[in-house]
Amino acid sequence: MSSIGAIVRGNLRNNAVHFALASVGVIVGIAAFAFFLALGAGVREVVLGKIFPLDQLEVIAKSMSLDVGPVSLGLASDVLDEAAAQQLRGVAGVRGVYPKMKLTAPAIGLGGKEIIGNDIRTELIIDGVDPALVQGEFSGADQFREVPEPAAAPTACSDESACAKDQYCGKPYRGGPGKVCRDYVPVIASPHMLEIYNGSLRRAYNLPRLNPDFLVGVSLEMRVGASMVQAAEKDELLFERLKLVGFSDKAVPLGVTLPLSQVARYNVHFGSPEAATRYHSIIIKIESKDQVAAVAKAIEELGFEVTDGGAEQAGFLISVFVLVFSLLSTIIVGIAAVNIMHVFFMLVYERQREIGIMRAVGARRSDIQRIILGEAACVGLLAGAIGVGLAYAASRVFDYISAQHLPDFPYKPETYFAFSVDLVALALGFAAGFCVLGAWLPARRAARMDPAAVLTGR
C-alpha cells in the first residue's frame, strides 16, 4: 500500500500541469457550492434563530369572523382560560405552558429624554406573560418578576432618598397630590423593536443609535387609561413607572411586556373580575425543534389554532434558495468531472507502457485501479480545499462590503455566512467523489490493459 502511495505522489508531481488545468472546474464548482451552503446556513441562523425562534409556538382560540365592509365581526370567543392551558399541558412534546394576556385598556408612555435628548410621548401596546417564561434570561440585579399590589398607605416622599433601594418617588397609583414611594414595574422588550429603531426610525427622526446593553435599567412613565385617541380615554388614570430589565424574543414584537399579574390587575380595574382569567394567547415551549410540526398538529386537533409567525415560509424559501444554487454548483462540478475523465483517459494513453511494466512485474488490476483513483481523489481533495478557501475569502469580502457600504437594517448580521466543520467536510467529500467518479472509466480501462500487447506494441 505504501508503494502505491509513492507512485500516486510521483504521478501527481509529474503531471501537475494537467491536473491543475483539469481541476479548475472543480475549484469553481466547489467554491460556489460552499459559498451558497454557508450563506444559506448563516441566513437561516439569523432568520430562524433570532427573528422566528423555533422552540416555541403561540396558541390562540379558533375563531370565526364576518367581514362587513371595512369591519370584521367576530362570531366566536377569541380568549382562552385555565382549562385550555391544562389541555395544552397534556400534549406530548410540550415542556411548558405560559398564558399571555393583552392589556384591554389604553396606555401611553412618556420618557426618553436622558437617552435621546427629548421626551417621547407614545401610545403603548402592552401584553403580560408569566415571569417563568423568561426565567434565567437576565443576569442583572433587576429581574422580571411579579410586583405586589400598591400599598393602601404608601410612604410619602419628596425624593428618592426616602424610599427603599428598588423604589422610586412618584405619583400615587391612582393619581392625586404629593408623591409616594412606589415599586418599579419591570418590563421586557423585543429585540425586534431595537432593530427597527436602529435600522429605520432613527434615520427618519435624526436620533442616535442605541446600544442595548446601556438601555437596561432605563425607566419610563406610564399612564394606564390615557390615550392619544380622545374617544379611547378613561375617566380614571393609573400611574406607574416602568423599568426595562432586558430584551427577549418572548416579548411582544411591537410594544412592551409586563408580568402577567400586572396586566390582569389593570384589566380588572377597567373591566370586570373575570378579566383576570381570560388569556388572549398561550405560549408553548417545545422540548425539541424536531417536534414542532407534531405538537402543532396535536394542538390543532384539540380545536385551537397555532399562529403563524412566518417561520415556516421563511425556512422554506431559504431551503429553496440553497437547493437552487447547490444544483447549479453540482452541475458545474459534474461538467468538471467530465473534463477530469478526459484528462485521465489521455494520461492513461500516455502512460500505457508504464502501466504495462507494472503489470508485468506483478501489479494486479486492482492495484492499477487504486493508483488512478487515488490520483483522482487527491486532485479532488486539493481542488475542494482551494474551492472552500475561495468561498471563505469571498464571504469575507461580502461581509466587508456589507459592513462598510450597506446601511443598517433590522437584524443586519456581522456575517451572513456559517462555515461549519460539517460543511467543509461535505464540500471536500463532494469534490473527491466527483473526481473519483470521473476517473472511474479511465481506471477501469487501464486495469484491463494486456501487458504483453502494450510492451510489444501490438
XYZ file of C-alpha atoms in Angstrom:
458
model
C 0.000 0.000 0.000
C 2.910 2.371 0.773
C 4.398 1.702 -2.700
C 1.050 2.596 -4.298
C 1.015 5.832 -2.298
C 4.527 6.660 -3.503
C 3.525 6.030 -7.119
C 0.456 8.267 -6.712
C 2.568 11.090 -5.274
C 5.112 10.753 -8.095
C 2.444 10.801 -10.791
C 0.826 13.879 -9.243
C 4.146 15.728 -9.368
C 4.940 14.623 -12.920
C 1.519 15.603 -14.272
C 0.865 18.640 -12.103
C 0.046 20.916 -15.055
C -2.548 18.504 -16.481
C -4.184 18.024 -13.109
C -4.173 21.769 -12.349
C -5.956 22.567 -15.604
C -8.421 19.717 -15.106
C -9.290 20.822 -11.571
C -10.248 24.443 -12.448
C -13.875 23.486 -12.978
C -13.924 21.532 -9.700
C -12.472 24.515 -7.822
C -15.088 26.889 -9.251
C -17.954 24.474 -8.600
C -16.903 23.692 -5.029
C -16.319 27.384 -4.305
C -19.878 28.158 -5.444
C -21.226 25.110 -3.592
C -19.543 26.034 -0.287
C -20.352 29.741 -0.668
C -24.096 29.234 -1.105
C -24.359 26.486 1.512
C -22.591 28.732 4.043
C -24.777 31.681 3.019
C -27.930 29.603 3.450
C -26.767 28.336 6.849
C -25.883 31.853 8.008
C -29.160 33.387 6.870
C -31.113 30.500 8.386
C -29.298 31.073 11.685
C -30.401 34.711 11.736
C -33.940 34.210 10.432
C -34.888 31.060 12.324
C -32.735 31.690 15.371
C -33.416 35.364 16.078
C -36.392 36.560 14.036
C -38.545 33.419 14.208
C -37.495 31.269 17.210
C -38.487 27.674 16.523
C -38.551 26.358 20.091
C -41.914 27.929 20.892
C -45.409 28.281 19.471
C -48.193 30.726 20.207
C -51.663 29.253 20.538
C -54.897 31.213 20.148
C -58.572 30.317 20.254
C -60.004 29.229 16.934
C -62.460 31.902 15.921
C -64.698 32.836 13.010
C -65.322 36.292 11.633
C -67.677 38.007 9.230
C -66.372 40.879 7.124
C -68.838 43.758 6.787
C -67.206 46.437 4.688
C -64.067 47.632 6.479
C -65.138 45.926 9.740
C -64.517 42.285 10.670
C -67.094 40.981 13.152
C -66.012 38.157 15.450
C -68.516 35.288 15.651
C -66.801 33.345 18.439
C -64.769 33.989 21.582
C -61.136 34.915 20.984
C -59.928 34.232 24.519
C -58.609 31.181 26.358
C -58.827 30.137 30.003
C -57.079 27.907 32.530
C -58.947 24.849 31.234
C -57.400 25.423 27.805
C -53.962 25.797 29.373
C -54.442 22.484 31.181
C -55.350 20.756 27.904
C -52.205 22.067 26.273
C -50.037 20.816 29.145
C -51.146 17.290 28.253
C -49.833 17.447 24.667
C -46.806 15.215 24.055
C -43.642 17.209 23.404
C -44.771 20.275 25.379
C -42.421 21.206 28.225
C -44.016 24.470 29.293
C -47.315 26.355 29.013
C -47.335 30.089 29.681
C -50.536 32.177 29.396
C -50.348 35.565 27.735
C -52.753 38.462 28.276
C -53.195 41.699 26.344
C -53.911 44.994 28.063
C -57.532 45.824 27.197
C -57.298 49.462 28.295
C -55.354 52.212 26.524
C -51.998 53.386 27.867
C -49.380 55.938 26.958
C -45.690 56.162 27.802
C -43.609 59.272 28.442
C -39.831 59.436 28.698
C -36.549 59.025 26.896
C -35.009 62.446 27.480
C -31.958 61.030 29.251
C -31.217 58.853 26.205
C -32.086 60.856 23.087
C -32.342 64.367 24.495
C -36.123 64.723 24.207
C -39.095 63.127 25.896
C -41.264 60.946 23.681
C -44.983 60.524 24.225
C -46.314 57.374 22.590
C -49.269 55.018 22.667
C -48.188 51.748 24.289
C -49.045 48.254 23.110
C -48.820 46.047 26.178
C -49.173 42.390 26.976
C -48.360 40.299 30.036
C -46.606 36.942 30.395
C -45.757 34.628 33.237
C -42.253 35.599 34.515
C -41.359 31.890 34.476
C -41.294 32.068 30.659
C -38.150 34.223 30.713
C -36.585 32.865 33.880
C -32.794 32.829 33.638
C -32.603 35.138 30.615
C -31.499 38.212 32.569
C -28.444 38.405 34.809
C -28.785 41.931 36.209
C -29.966 42.957 39.658
C -33.427 43.855 38.305
C -35.409 40.794 37.337
C -38.675 40.285 35.501
C -40.909 39.461 38.473
C -44.391 39.907 39.850
C -44.981 43.258 41.550
C -47.030 43.455 44.784
C -50.222 45.482 44.746
C -49.737 49.160 45.656
C -49.794 49.728 49.406
C -53.008 51.131 50.849
C -50.998 53.672 52.848
C -47.754 54.275 50.915
C -44.831 56.211 52.369
C -44.872 59.890 51.433
C -41.650 61.217 49.945
C -40.046 64.246 48.373
C -37.155 62.476 46.630
C -35.651 59.005 46.099
C -33.653 59.073 49.369
C -36.822 58.488 51.394
C -37.647 55.260 49.514
C -36.214 51.758 49.512
C -33.336 50.897 47.186
C -35.526 49.371 44.456
C -38.273 52.011 44.660
C -38.840 55.463 43.203
C -40.608 58.600 44.418
C -43.534 59.377 42.142
C -47.249 59.898 41.684
C -49.691 57.748 43.711
C -51.126 54.725 41.883
C -54.482 56.411 41.306
C -53.091 59.915 40.975
C -53.572 62.790 43.365
C -51.440 65.395 45.127
C -47.968 64.730 46.516
C -45.530 61.907 45.896
C -45.179 58.439 47.435
C -42.682 55.585 47.340
C -43.595 53.139 44.600
C -42.239 49.874 43.185
C -40.974 49.927 39.628
C -42.882 47.668 37.229
C -40.301 45.505 35.420
C -40.718 45.364 31.663
C -39.075 43.494 28.807
C -38.927 44.492 25.155
C -38.411 42.571 21.950
C -35.122 42.867 20.047
C -37.384 43.499 17.014
C -38.125 46.977 18.358
C -34.464 47.825 18.808
C -33.632 46.523 15.337
C -36.441 48.549 13.752
C -35.382 51.676 15.639
C -31.675 51.340 14.814
C -32.348 50.278 11.243
C -35.064 52.750 10.216
C -36.694 55.078 12.739
C -33.564 56.802 13.997
C -32.738 57.892 10.458
C -36.201 59.351 9.863
C -36.109 61.409 13.087
C -32.347 62.074 13.206
C -31.925 60.221 16.503
C -28.843 58.439 17.898
C -28.223 54.719 17.511
C -28.975 52.821 20.728
C -26.797 50.248 22.478
C -28.986 47.557 24.100
C -26.528 46.982 26.968
C -26.943 50.570 28.172
C -30.726 50.616 27.832
C -31.235 48.111 30.642
C -32.366 49.996 33.729
C -33.934 52.890 31.798
C -37.339 53.910 33.172
C -40.466 55.242 31.509
C -43.604 56.812 32.955
C -46.831 55.010 32.060
C -50.412 56.222 32.361
C -52.944 53.427 32.043
C -56.287 54.692 30.801
C -54.794 57.636 28.927
C -54.664 57.716 25.150
C -53.779 59.970 22.262
C -57.092 58.857 20.760
C -59.573 61.019 22.622
C -62.501 58.591 22.334
C -60.459 55.821 23.997
C -59.504 57.725 27.163
C -60.845 56.511 30.500
C -62.301 58.701 33.252
C -59.667 57.490 35.718
C -55.942 57.030 35.169
C -53.463 54.702 36.861
C -49.862 55.908 37.192
C -46.840 53.582 37.033
C -43.141 53.765 36.244
C -41.701 51.004 34.068
C -38.088 49.838 34.237
C -36.505 47.899 31.372
C -34.808 44.731 32.630
C -33.790 43.326 29.247
C -34.621 42.231 25.725
C -36.261 38.898 24.936
C -37.854 37.208 21.938
C -40.716 36.278 24.303
C -41.806 39.918 24.453
C -44.461 41.388 22.168
C -42.730 42.361 18.879
C -44.016 45.942 18.859
C -44.674 47.170 22.375
C -43.651 46.205 25.897
C -44.314 43.140 28.014
C -45.185 43.261 31.724
C -45.675 40.496 34.304
C -48.990 38.724 33.746
C -50.473 39.642 37.129
C -49.807 43.329 36.475
C -51.751 43.337 33.206
C -54.540 41.316 34.837
C -54.742 43.967 37.578
C -55.267 46.728 35.003
C -57.810 44.709 33.020
C -59.830 44.012 36.166
C -59.693 47.663 37.183
C -61.060 48.857 33.834
C -63.266 45.808 33.248
C -64.560 43.029 35.486
C -63.103 40.361 37.838
C -63.446 37.774 35.036
C -60.813 39.687 33.045
C -58.112 38.135 35.248
C -58.967 34.641 33.924
C -59.155 35.447 30.201
C -55.975 34.829 28.215
C -55.577 36.112 24.687
C -52.988 33.512 23.735
C -50.744 30.867 25.307
C -47.031 30.378 24.652
C -45.971 26.745 24.274
C -42.347 25.728 24.815
C -41.348 22.665 22.783
C -38.939 20.013 24.059
C -37.195 19.752 20.676
C -37.334 21.732 17.424
C -37.883 18.438 15.611
C -41.219 18.063 17.438
C -42.674 21.414 16.376
C -44.752 20.013 13.499
C -46.172 17.147 15.569
C -47.012 19.427 18.508
C -48.690 21.968 16.209
C -50.834 19.235 14.657
C -51.863 17.889 18.082
C -52.809 21.397 19.233
C -54.983 21.952 16.165
C -56.696 18.611 16.776
C -57.712 19.924 20.214
C -59.586 22.757 18.497
C -57.019 25.516 18.963
C -55.095 27.477 16.363
C -51.345 27.984 16.107
C -50.403 31.457 14.954
C -48.057 31.513 12.008
C -45.217 33.925 12.624
C -43.747 33.286 9.169
C -41.055 30.831 10.292
C -42.330 28.020 8.093
C -42.432 30.181 4.954
C -39.049 31.729 5.742
C -37.474 28.307 6.276
C -38.988 27.018 3.034
C -37.729 29.989 0.989
C -34.225 29.633 2.420
C -34.232 25.899 1.611
C -35.349 26.579 -1.977
C -32.671 29.250 -2.343
C -29.930 26.885 -1.124
C -31.253 23.997 -3.238
C -31.305 26.002 -6.484
C -27.772 27.311 -6.119
C -26.487 23.961 -4.869
C -27.897 22.321 -8.012
C -26.150 24.918 -10.184
C -22.908 24.243 -8.311
C -23.407 20.496 -8.741
C -23.818 20.960 -12.494
C -20.552 22.916 -12.613
C -18.727 20.169 -10.700
C -20.382 17.500 -12.881
C -19.096 19.180 -16.047
C -15.687 19.398 -14.405
C -15.846 15.649 -13.699
C -16.278 15.012 -17.442
C -13.149 17.082 -18.024
C -11.371 15.041 -15.358
C -12.378 11.879 -17.222
C -10.907 13.172 -20.482
C -7.651 14.114 -18.755
C -7.293 10.686 -17.172
C -8.073 8.937 -20.471
C -5.251 10.993 -22.013
C -2.880 10.205 -19.136
C -3.697 6.506 -19.282
C -2.897 6.544 -23.007
C 0.406 8.344 -22.389
C 1.339 6.019 -19.509
C 0.254 2.716 -21.043
C 3.862 1.459 -21.321
C 4.436 2.342 -17.651
C 1.218 0.533 -16.730
C 2.261 -2.465 -18.818
C 5.605 -2.692 -16.982
C 3.847 -2.530 -13.596
C 1.531 -5.331 -14.639
C 4.471 -7.354 -15.943
C 6.347 -7.143 -12.635
C 3.333 -8.315 -10.630
C 0.924 -5.415 -10.150
C -2.685 -6.561 -10.042
C -5.552 -4.949 -11.914
C -6.915 -3.671 -8.589
C -3.549 -2.007 -7.893
C -3.711 -0.127 -11.190
C -7.262 0.988 -10.415
C -6.266 2.158 -6.929
C -3.407 4.213 -8.372
C -5.648 6.008 -10.894
C -8.495 6.541 -8.442
C -6.044 7.619 -5.715
C -4.700 10.298 -8.035
C -8.259 11.448 -8.771
C -9.150 11.553 -5.060
C -6.052 13.623 -4.274
C -6.849 16.042 -7.096
C -10.427 16.310 -5.808
C -9.382 16.928 -2.203
C -6.836 19.579 -3.194
C -9.284 21.276 -5.585
C -12.003 21.095 -2.933
C -9.744 22.685 -0.318
C -8.871 25.517 -2.718
C -12.562 25.941 -3.571
C -13.570 26.163 0.102
C -10.748 28.648 0.678
C -12.001 30.803 -2.202
C -15.556 30.597 -0.864
C -14.395 31.703 2.587
C -12.370 34.568 1.101
C -15.386 35.650 -0.977
C -17.584 35.565 2.133
C -15.175 37.840 3.990
C -15.201 40.302 1.100
C -19.004 40.172 1.026
C -19.213 40.835 4.779
C -16.736 43.714 4.491
C -18.720 45.355 1.681
C -21.922 44.931 3.695
C -20.395 46.447 6.834
C -18.811 49.394 5.014
C -21.300 50.273 2.325
C -24.745 48.898 3.164
C -26.940 50.990 5.503
C -28.110 49.471 8.766
C -31.309 47.481 8.591
C -33.200 45.351 11.125
C -31.200 42.262 12.115
C -28.238 43.212 9.932
C -25.692 40.478 10.854
C -21.957 40.854 11.303
C -21.585 37.895 8.933
C -24.041 36.317 6.515
C -22.177 33.004 6.429
C -21.752 29.960 8.651
C -18.791 27.741 7.696
C -19.134 24.664 9.870
C -16.860 21.613 10.030
C -19.653 19.526 8.507
C -19.960 21.949 5.581
C -16.215 21.820 4.852
C -16.188 18.018 5.097
C -19.188 17.822 2.763
C -17.517 20.091 0.192
C -14.252 18.109 0.273
C -16.081 14.796 0.015
C -18.198 16.168 -2.810
C -15.108 17.255 -4.760
C -13.231 13.997 -4.192
C -16.309 11.928 -5.040
C -16.897 13.643 -8.384
C -13.224 13.364 -9.349
C -13.173 9.657 -8.499
C -16.399 9.235 -10.470
C -14.829 10.978 -13.473
C -11.708 8.787 -13.270
C -13.618 5.516 -12.884
C -13.796 4.599 -16.596
C -10.146 5.527 -17.336
C -9.039 3.492 -14.284
C -11.102 0.543 -15.416
C -9.600 0.758 -18.916
C -6.063 0.982 -17.517
C -6.643 -2.079 -15.305
C -7.819 -4.139 -18.290
C -4.751 -3.463 -20.437
C -2.887 -6.564 -21.676
C 0.728 -6.024 -20.534
C 2.158 -8.201 -23.342
C 0.308 -6.277 -26.039
C 1.331 -2.944 -24.572
C 5.040 -3.842 -24.233
C 5.308 -5.402 -27.725
C 3.411 -2.543 -29.330
C 0.709 -4.805 -30.757
